[in-house]
Amino acid sequence: MIKCIGIVLIIAFFFSAGVYLSLRLKNRYEFLSLFREFLSSLKTNIRYNGGEIFELIERSMPLAIVEYFKSENYSGMDIYWDRCIKNIPKNAALKREDISLIAEFGKTLGTTDIEGQLNHIELYKELISSNINNSIEEIKQKSKLYKMLGLFSGIAAALLLI
């Protein structure tokens, strides 16, 4: 009886690991989609509302990610944005290229005129959209694979213990 419970637990553990990896792919997609939504909102706020860049950023944040991009230090855009980047949670499962793209976006934000800012935002919106498309492809290719790999690894480990 204990052996059967152990086997079930081993299979469940490996399957859970596969589900976790699959969820990380979806978390990346969701975060990048929210960031693209933020870029659209920021572009609208810059064009029509005006104001200080820090206020515009915080006003443009979707509620789901506002906590990651809040900062109390407004001494400079580069320092502010670096602190925001450090607040992005690990469970967002962003790749290095995603983080570097988001970091590069903030370094030059607020340094040009309004048209320059709008063009800058549009450029990064396209780059983020490309990363979103890549994440969709990864979800299609790897999501089921991770789950099945976890399940079959658990079964294989259980068979080895029998």
XYZ file of N, CA, C and O in Angstrom:
648
model
N 0.819 -1.201 0.000
C 0.000 0.000 0.000
C 0.862 1.264 0.000
O 0.596 2.184 -0.759
N 1.882 1.269 0.848
C 2.777 2.426 0.923
C 3.539 2.578 -0.384
O 3.774 3.703 -0.849
N 3.880 1.468 -0.981
C 4.602 1.512 -2.259
C 3.730 2.165 -3.345
O 4.214 2.971 -4.135
N 2.452 1.826 -3.363
C 1.525 2.413 -4.349
C 1.385 3.914 -4.129
O 1.368 4.686 -5.099
N 1.287 4.326 -2.874
C 1.180 5.751 -2.577
C 2.453 6.478 -3.014
O 2.392 7.561 -3.604
N 3.597 5.870 -2.768
C 4.868 6.452 -3.189
C 4.952 6.598 -4.695
O 5.411 7.620 -5.216
N 4.499 5.584 -5.415
C 4.519 5.623 -6.879
C 3.612 6.749 -7.394
O 3.992 7.520 -8.281
N 2.431 6.852 -6.821
C 1.502 7.907 -7.234
C 2.106 9.280 -6.941
O 2.011 10.210 -7.753
N 2.748 9.426 -5.785
C 3.362 10.705 -5.430
C 4.514 11.066 -6.372
O 4.669 12.234 -6.745
N 5.292 10.086 -6.764
C 6.399 10.332 -7.696
C 5.855 10.791 -9.050
O 6.333 11.774 -9.631
N 4.843 10.091 -9.531
C 4.247 10.475 -10.810
C 3.642 11.876 -10.713
O 3.832 12.709 -11.603
N 2.950 12.148 -9.622
C 2.340 13.469 -9.432
C 3.406 14.562 -9.353
O 3.214 15.658 -9.892
N 4.521 14.272 -8.697
C 5.590 15.261 -8.589
C 6.154 15.616 -9.957
O 6.286 16.794 -10.305
N 6.476 14.615 -10.749
C 7.041 14.879 -12.068
C 6.029 15.562 -12.991
O 6.380 16.464 -13.745
N 4.772 15.150 -12.898
C 3.742 15.796 -13.711
C 3.570 17.259 -13.286
O 3.423 18.140 -14.131
N 3.619 17.503 -11.988
C 3.518 18.884 -11.487
C 4.665 19.739 -12.000
O 4.471 20.921 -12.310
N 5.852 19.165 -12.081
C 6.993 19.906 -12.613
C 6.750 20.281 -14.081
O 7.059 21.401 -14.506
N 6.174 19.370 -14.839
C 5.843 19.661 -16.232
C 4.781 20.745 -16.354
O 4.875 21.634 -17.197
N 3.788 20.696 -15.491
C 2.736 21.726 -15.497
C 3.326 23.079 -15.119
O 2.991 24.115 -15.707
N 4.237 23.081 -14.148
C 4.892 24.330 -13.731
C 5.650 24.962 -14.898
O 5.544 26.168 -15.137
N 6.406 24.159 -15.628
C 7.150 24.690 -16.774
C 6.204 25.203 -17.856
O 6.472 26.226 -18.494
N 5.097 24.523 -18.034
C 4.094 24.975 -18.998
C 3.486 26.309 -18.566
O 3.282 27.198 -19.397
N 3.220 26.468 -17.286
C 2.659 27.725 -16.779
C 3.639 28.879 -16.911
O 3.233 30.022 -17.127
N 4.919 28.599 -16.798
C 5.923 29.656 -16.969
C 5.868 30.220 -18.384
O 6.034 31.423 -18.579
N 5.628 29.371 -19.364
C 5.490 29.853 -20.742
C 4.300 30.798 -20.860
O 4.385 31.851 -21.504
N 3.208 30.444 -20.210
C 2.012 31.287 -20.266
C 2.216 32.582 -19.484
O 1.717 33.635 -19.888
N 2.946 32.521 -18.387
C 3.220 33.735 -17.605
C 4.020 34.745 -18.421
O 3.778 35.950 -18.345
N 4.976 34.249 -19.193
C 5.767 35.139 -20.047
C 4.867 35.838 -21.061
O 4.939 37.048 -21.247
N 4.011 35.066 -21.697
C 3.079 35.631 -22.676
C 2.196 36.698 -22.027
O 2.010 37.787 -22.583
N 1.654 36.388 -20.864
C 0.753 37.339 -20.195
C 1.478 38.629 -19.806
O 0.944 39.728 -19.971
N 2.706 38.500 -19.291
C 3.437 39.705 -18.893
C 3.770 40.568 -20.104
O 3.607 41.783 -20.064
N 4.240 39.944 -21.165
C 4.573 40.715 -22.367
C 3.331 41.370 -22.968
O 3.394 42.505 -23.450
N 2.197 40.685 -22.909
C 0.949 41.281 -23.407
C 0.556 42.487 -22.569
O 0.126 43.515 -23.105
N 0.713 42.380 -21.255
C 0.421 43.516 -20.380
C 1.374 44.675 -20.646
O 0.981 45.844 -20.609
N 2.633 44.351 -20.927
C 3.594 45.409 -21.203
C 3.262 46.114 -22.520
O 3.378 47.330 -22.620
N 2.819 45.353 -23.499
C 2.398 45.969 -24.768
C 1.177 46.861 -24.546
O 1.074 47.954 -25.111
N 0.265 46.415 -23.692
C -0.898 47.239 -23.331
C -0.438 48.534 -22.660
O -0.975 49.612 -22.922
N 0.569 48.420 -21.793
C 1.131 49.605 -21.146
C 1.703 50.564 -22.173
O 1.498 51.781 -22.093
N 2.416 50.050 -23.162
C 3.005 50.912 -24.192
C 1.920 51.664 -24.963
O 2.071 52.862 -25.241
N 0.833 50.982 -25.283
C -0.271 51.649 -25.990
C -0.879 52.752 -25.135
O -1.138 53.857 -25.619
N -1.071 52.452 -23.872
C -1.651 53.444 -22.964
C -0.706 54.623 -22.751
O -1.134 55.777 -22.713
N 0.586 54.329 -22.631
C 1.577 55.391 -22.454
C 1.612 56.302 -23.679
O 1.674 57.531 -23.557
N 1.536 55.703 -24.839
C 1.533 56.488 -26.072
C 0.332 57.433 -26.102
O 0.467 58.615 -26.430
N -0.812 56.931 -25.730
C -2.018 57.762 -25.688
C -1.880 58.876 -24.662
O -2.225 60.033 -24.934
N -1.362 58.556 -23.478
C -1.210 59.568 -22.430
C -0.198 60.640 -22.817
O -0.397 61.820 -22.518
N 0.878 60.241 -23.470
C 1.873 61.232 -23.900
C 1.266 62.160 -24.948
O 1.449 63.368 -24.906
N 0.530 61.580 -25.865
C -0.037 62.373 -26.961
C -1.123 63.330 -26.478
O -1.153 64.491 -26.862
N -2.000 62.885 -25.601
C -3.174 63.685 -25.277
C -3.174 64.329 -23.897
O -3.844 65.332 -23.695
N -2.463 63.764 -22.933
C -2.536 64.298 -21.582
C -1.341 65.155 -21.206
O -1.481 66.134 -20.500
N -0.160 64.769 -21.647
C 1.038 65.509 -21.278
C 1.337 65.350 -19.789
O 0.700 64.601 -19.083
N 2.333 66.048 -19.330
C 2.710 65.968 -17.928
C 4.088 65.371 -17.762
O 4.795 65.083 -18.730
N 4.460 65.174 -16.521
C 5.770 64.611 -16.214
C 5.786 63.126 -16.578
O 4.809 62.404 -16.362
N 6.907 62.665 -17.091
C 7.009 61.295 -17.603
C 6.729 60.256 -16.527
O 6.102 59.233 -16.780
N 7.146 60.524 -15.273
C 6.921 59.564 -14.198
C 5.425 59.382 -13.927
O 4.951 58.273 -13.722
N 4.698 60.489 -13.943
C 3.242 60.423 -13.751
C 2.579 59.677 -14.901
O 1.663 58.885 -14.694
N 3.044 59.950 -16.114
C 2.455 59.297 -17.282
C 2.686 57.790 -17.247
O 1.799 57.015 -17.604
N 3.866 57.389 -16.805
C 4.163 55.961 -16.719
C 3.230 55.294 -15.719
O 2.622 54.270 -16.006
N 3.121 55.850 -14.541
C 2.295 55.232 -13.510
C 0.811 55.284 -13.854
O 0.058 54.389 -13.514
N 0.382 56.314 -14.566
C -1.008 56.411 -14.993
C -1.316 55.403 -16.096
O -2.456 54.971 -16.245
N -0.313 55.011 -16.857
C -0.513 54.130 -18.003
C -0.436 52.653 -17.666
O -0.776 51.816 -18.492
N 0.015 52.321 -16.472
C 0.221 50.919 -16.112
C -1.095 50.166 -15.970
O -2.008 50.636 -15.306
N -1.170 48.968 -16.583
C -2.312 48.092 -16.292
C -2.239 47.673 -14.820
O -1.151 47.502 -14.272
N -3.380 47.511 -14.189
C -3.397 47.193 -12.757
C -2.628 45.927 -12.425
O -2.062 45.806 -11.343
N -2.575 44.988 -13.352
C -1.902 43.724 -13.073
C -0.395 43.870 -12.910
O 0.236 43.039 -12.272
N 0.209 44.915 -13.493
C 1.660 45.040 -13.365
C 2.103 46.326 -12.696
O 3.293 46.574 -12.564
N 1.158 47.145 -12.224
C 1.543 48.429 -11.641
C 2.447 48.247 -10.425
O 3.364 49.024 -10.197
N 2.229 47.195 -9.653
C 3.045 47.000 -8.452
C 4.509 46.728 -8.781
O 5.388 47.023 -7.995
N 4.790 46.179 -9.947
C 6.168 45.879 -10.315
C 6.908 47.111 -10.818
O 8.128 47.160 -10.784
N 6.166 48.094 -11.307
C 6.804 49.260 -11.896
C 6.684 50.515 -11.041
O 7.011 51.582 -11.482
N 6.226 50.369 -9.825
C 6.174 51.527 -8.921
C 7.552 51.735 -8.308
O 8.256 50.794 -7.995
N 7.918 52.971 -8.138
C 9.180 53.308 -7.492
C 9.007 54.654 -6.807
O 8.285 55.508 -7.283
N 9.682 54.823 -5.691
C 9.581 56.084 -4.971
C 10.654 57.078 -5.401
O 10.604 58.238 -5.074
N 11.664 56.606 -6.110
C 12.789 57.469 -6.461
C 12.591 58.020 -7.866
O 12.646 57.302 -8.846
N 12.372 59.314 -7.948
C 12.184 59.960 -9.240
C 13.393 60.818 -9.612
O 13.264 61.803 -10.311
N 14.566 60.452 -9.156
C 15.734 61.299 -9.394
C 16.154 61.324 -10.861
O 16.703 62.296 -11.325
N 15.923 60.280 -11.570
C 16.268 60.229 -12.982
C 15.593 59.038 -13.628
O 15.311 58.035 -12.971
N 15.316 59.158 -14.913
C 14.596 58.095 -15.598
C 15.360 56.783 -15.588
O 14.768 55.730 -15.393
N 16.685 56.836 -15.784
C 17.455 55.597 -15.820
C 17.434 54.887 -14.470
O 17.271 53.667 -14.399
N 17.555 55.627 -13.378
C 17.513 55.028 -12.040
C 16.106 54.503 -11.744
O 15.932 53.384 -11.252
N 15.113 55.302 -12.076
C 13.721 54.902 -11.869
C 13.428 53.602 -12.620
O 12.875 52.652 -12.062
N 13.812 53.557 -13.888
C 13.491 52.390 -14.701
C 14.261 51.156 -14.234
O 13.724 50.050 -14.250
N 15.520 51.322 -13.811
C 16.284 50.187 -13.275
C 15.597 49.593 -12.051
O 15.534 48.374 -11.898
N 15.081 50.455 -11.184
C 14.362 49.949 -10.002
C 13.088 49.231 -10.414
O 12.717 48.225 -9.820
N 12.417 49.752 -11.406
C 11.204 49.090 -11.903
C 11.533 47.707 -12.463
O 10.816 46.741 -12.206
N 12.618 47.610 -13.212
C 13.019 46.334 -13.807
C 13.344 45.321 -12.719
O 12.998 44.139 -12.819
N 13.988 45.760 -11.659
C 14.333 44.847 -10.558
C 13.099 44.344 -9.832
O 13.154 43.302 -9.190
N 11.985 45.054 -9.921
C 10.749 44.640 -9.263
C 9.949 43.610 -10.054
O 8.972 43.087 -9.544
N 10.349 43.336 -11.275
C 9.627 42.336 -12.065
C 9.837 40.978 -11.396
O 10.972 40.565 -11.151
N 8.762 40.270 -11.101
C 8.902 38.999 -10.379
C 9.514 37.905 -11.251
O 9.389 37.927 -12.481
N 10.147 36.960 -10.590
C 10.749 35.826 -11.309
C 9.683 34.956 -11.966
O 9.938 34.322 -12.971
N 8.472 34.915 -11.381
C 7.448 34.058 -11.964
C 6.877 34.611 -13.270
O 6.061 33.969 -13.901
N 7.309 35.810 -13.660
C 6.928 36.320 -14.983
C 7.635 35.515 -16.069
O 7.217 35.518 -17.222
N 8.702 34.829 -15.685
C 9.428 33.904 -16.566
C 9.933 34.576 -17.832
O 9.939 33.985 -18.910
N 10.359 35.822 -17.708
C 10.886 36.529 -18.869
C 12.270 36.017 -19.210
O 13.066 35.672 -18.334
N 12.554 35.993 -20.489
C 13.891 35.632 -20.943
C 14.791 36.852 -20.836
O 14.327 37.985 -20.695
N 16.084 36.624 -20.937
C 17.037 37.747 -20.876
C 16.763 38.778 -21.958
O 16.873 39.975 -21.731
N 16.411 38.304 -23.134
C 16.132 39.229 -24.236
C 14.910 40.099 -23.932
O 14.877 41.269 -24.305
N 13.923 39.542 -23.241
C 12.748 40.333 -22.859
C 13.133 41.417 -21.857
O 12.743 42.580 -22.001
N 13.887 41.031 -20.849
C 14.292 41.979 -19.816
C 15.187 43.062 -20.399
O 15.021 44.246 -20.093
N 16.117 42.675 -21.263
C 16.995 43.692 -21.854
C 16.206 44.636 -22.769
O 16.482 45.834 -22.820
N 15.213 44.119 -23.458
C 14.372 44.962 -24.309
C 13.589 45.968 -23.466
O 13.539 47.155 -23.788
N 13.019 45.504 -22.365
C 12.276 46.396 -21.474
C 13.217 47.409 -20.833
O 12.883 48.588 -20.700
N 14.419 46.966 -20.476
C 15.401 47.873 -19.873
C 15.842 48.944 -20.873
O 15.951 50.125 -20.524
N 16.095 48.545 -22.115
C 16.498 49.511 -23.150
C 15.404 50.534 -23.407
O 15.688 51.705 -23.666
N 14.157 50.082 -23.340
C 13.038 51.000 -23.565
C 13.077 52.162 -22.576
O 12.928 53.310 -22.946
N 13.293 51.863 -21.320
C 13.266 52.888 -20.288
C 14.453 53.819 -20.299
O 14.368 54.951 -19.824
N 15.583 53.373 -20.850
C 16.786 54.209 -20.827
C 16.639 55.466 -21.678
O 17.189 56.509 -21.343
N 15.923 55.379 -22.771
C 15.803 56.538 -23.654
C 14.424 57.188 -23.587
O 14.164 58.133 -24.308
N 13.579 56.679 -22.702
C 12.257 57.262 -22.548
C 12.365 58.622 -21.866
O 13.090 58.787 -20.901
N 11.682 59.594 -22.395
C 11.667 60.926 -21.801
C 12.844 61.805 -22.190
O 13.045 62.861 -21.618
N 13.627 61.392 -23.192
C 14.808 62.177 -23.574
C 14.610 62.976 -24.854
O 15.477 63.762 -25.210
N 13.492 62.749 -25.545
C 13.256 63.481 -26.794
C 11.915 64.205 -26.734
O 11.206 64.135 -25.727
N 11.567 64.852 -27.830
C 10.290 65.554 -27.889
C 9.142 64.550 -27.997
O 9.363 63.341 -28.053
N 7.932 65.063 -28.053
C 6.751 64.196 -28.044
C 6.735 63.247 -29.240
O 6.481 62.058 -29.086
N 7.026 63.757 -30.430
C 7.031 62.885 -31.618
C 8.095 61.798 -31.495
O 7.872 60.653 -31.881
N 9.252 62.169 -30.968
C 10.308 61.182 -30.749
C 9.875 60.105 -29.768
O 10.167 58.915 -29.954
N 9.177 60.504 -28.712
C 8.680 59.546 -27.735
C 7.652 58.606 -28.350
O 7.686 57.399 -28.109
N 6.764 59.174 -29.147
C 5.736 58.341 -29.779
C 6.361 57.335 -30.739
O 5.948 56.171 -30.788
N 7.358 57.758 -31.495
C 8.059 56.840 -32.395
C 8.824 55.778 -31.612
O 8.860 54.602 -31.997
N 9.435 56.199 -30.510
C 10.177 55.277 -29.641
C 9.234 54.201 -29.094
O 9.549 53.008 -29.115
N 8.080 54.630 -28.627
C 7.106 53.682 -28.071
C 6.608 52.738 -29.155
O 6.487 51.530 -28.927
N 6.354 53.259 -30.330
C 5.874 52.422 -31.433
C 6.913 51.366 -31.818
O 6.571 50.212 -32.080
N 8.184 51.763 -31.844
C 9.252 50.814 -32.143
C 9.276 49.677 -31.126
O 9.300 48.498 -31.496
N 9.226 50.021 -29.859
C 9.294 48.987 -28.824
C 8.011 48.164 -28.755
O 8.040 46.996 -28.383
N 6.919 48.752 -29.153
C 5.674 47.996 -29.230
C 5.791 46.891 -30.278
O 5.356 45.763 -30.058
N 6.417 47.215 -31.392
C 6.640 46.212 -32.443
C 7.616 45.128 -31.972
O 7.410 43.942 -32.239
N 8.675 45.545 -31.280
C 9.646 44.565 -30.776
C 9.014 43.641 -29.740
O 9.252 42.420 -29.741
N 8.211 44.206 -28.850
C 7.515 43.394 -27.848
C 6.514 42.460 -28.534
O 6.367 41.300 -28.144
N 5.849 42.953 -29.568
C 4.901 42.113 -30.312
C 5.609 40.917 -30.935
O 5.064 39.808 -30.961
N 6.823 41.139 -31.408
C 7.612 40.035 -31.951
C 7.913 39.002 -30.861
O 7.799 37.793 -31.091
N 8.270 39.474 -29.671
C 8.535 38.548 -28.561
C 7.255 37.833 -28.129
O 7.298 36.668 -27.732
N 6.127 38.518 -28.211
C 4.848 37.876 -27.881
C 4.552 36.764 -28.878
O 4.127 35.665 -28.491
N 4.789 37.025 -30.150
C 4.582 35.981 -31.157
C 5.491 34.786 -30.914
O 5.068 33.636 -31.071
N 6.733 35.058 -30.505
C 7.641 33.959 -30.166
C 7.131 33.167 -28.972
O 7.238 31.938 -28.936
N 6.584 33.872 -27.985
C 6.083 33.163 -26.803
C 4.849 32.324 -27.151
O 4.675 31.232 -26.607
N 4.028 32.806 -28.078
C 2.870 32.017 -28.519
C 3.338 30.738 -29.202
O 2.794 29.649 -28.956
N 4.360 30.863 -30.038
C 4.907 29.674 -30.699
C 5.491 28.688 -29.682
O 5.309 27.481 -29.810
N 6.180 29.207 -28.675
C 6.717 28.332 -27.629
C 5.605 27.627 -26.875
O 5.732 26.451 -26.538
N 4.539 28.344 -26.593
C 3.409 27.721 -25.887
C 2.836 26.587 -26.734
O 2.582 25.494 -26.220
N 2.663 26.840 -28.024
C 2.117 25.808 -28.906
C 3.033 24.596 -28.987
O 2.573 23.460 -29.006
N 4.341 24.841 -29.049
C 5.288 23.751 -29.234
C 5.638 23.024 -27.944
O 5.805 21.809 -27.945
N 5.775 23.759 -26.857
C 6.358 23.174 -25.660
C 5.394 22.905 -24.508
O 5.727 22.131 -23.622
N 4.238 23.513 -24.501
C 3.350 23.384 -23.351
C 2.937 21.931 -23.108
O 3.110 21.401 -22.012
N 2.397 21.293 -24.121
C 1.995 19.890 -23.976
C 3.213 18.998 -23.790
O 3.155 17.999 -23.063
N 4.300 19.352 -24.454
C 5.522 18.574 -24.329
C 5.992 18.517 -22.887
O 6.332 17.445 -22.373
N 6.015 19.657 -22.205
C 6.449 19.692 -20.808
C 5.554 18.835 -19.921
O 6.027 18.098 -19.057
N 4.247 18.922 -20.140
C 3.324 18.130 -19.328
C 3.524 16.632 -19.558
O 3.602 15.852 -18.606
N 3.618 16.257 -20.819
C 3.793 14.836 -21.135
C 5.162 14.325 -20.694
O 5.283 13.215 -20.198
N 6.166 15.156 -20.861
C 7.502 14.765 -20.413
C 7.516 14.556 -18.904
O 8.118 13.602 -18.407
N 6.845 15.433 -18.183
C 6.746 15.274 -16.733
C 6.020 13.998 -16.368
O 6.460 13.242 -15.488
N 4.908 13.733 -17.033
C 4.135 12.523 -16.749
C 4.944 11.269 -17.047
O 5.043 10.361 -16.212
N 5.560 11.213 -18.219
C 6.306 10.016 -18.587
C 7.585 9.858 -17.768
O 8.008 8.739 -17.494
N 8.182 10.953 -17.365
C 9.352 10.859 -16.473
C 8.941 10.293 -15.122
O 9.660 9.483 -14.530
N 7.790 10.734 -14.634
C 7.278 10.193 -13.379
C 6.977 8.712 -13.479
O 7.292 7.947 -12.563
N 6.368 8.299 -14.587
C 6.078 6.876 -14.784
C 7.372 6.087 -14.866
O 7.487 4.996 -14.268
N 8.376 6.620 -15.582
C 9.651 5.922 -15.718
C 10.333 5.794 -14.348
O 10.871 4.724 -14.015
N 10.309 6.862 -13.562
C 10.922 6.816 -12.232
C 10.179 5.810 -11.354
O 10.797 5.066 -10.585
N 8.865 5.763 -11.469
C 8.080 4.812 -10.685
C 8.384 3.377 -11.088
O 8.512 2.495 -10.238
N 8.530 3.168 -12.392
C 8.878 1.814 -12.861
C 10.258 1.383 -12.379
O 10.474 0.194 -12.099
N 11.170 2.320 -12.312
C 12.509 1.978 -11.811
C 12.481 1.586 -10.339
O 13.288 0.765 -9.896
N 11.561 2.162 -9.590
C 11.462 1.850 -8.174
C 10.722 0.544 -7.886
O 10.853 -0.001 -6.803
N 9.964 0.083 -8.867
C 9.198 -1.164 -8.652
C 10.088 -2.346 -8.647
O 11.020 -2.713 -8.901
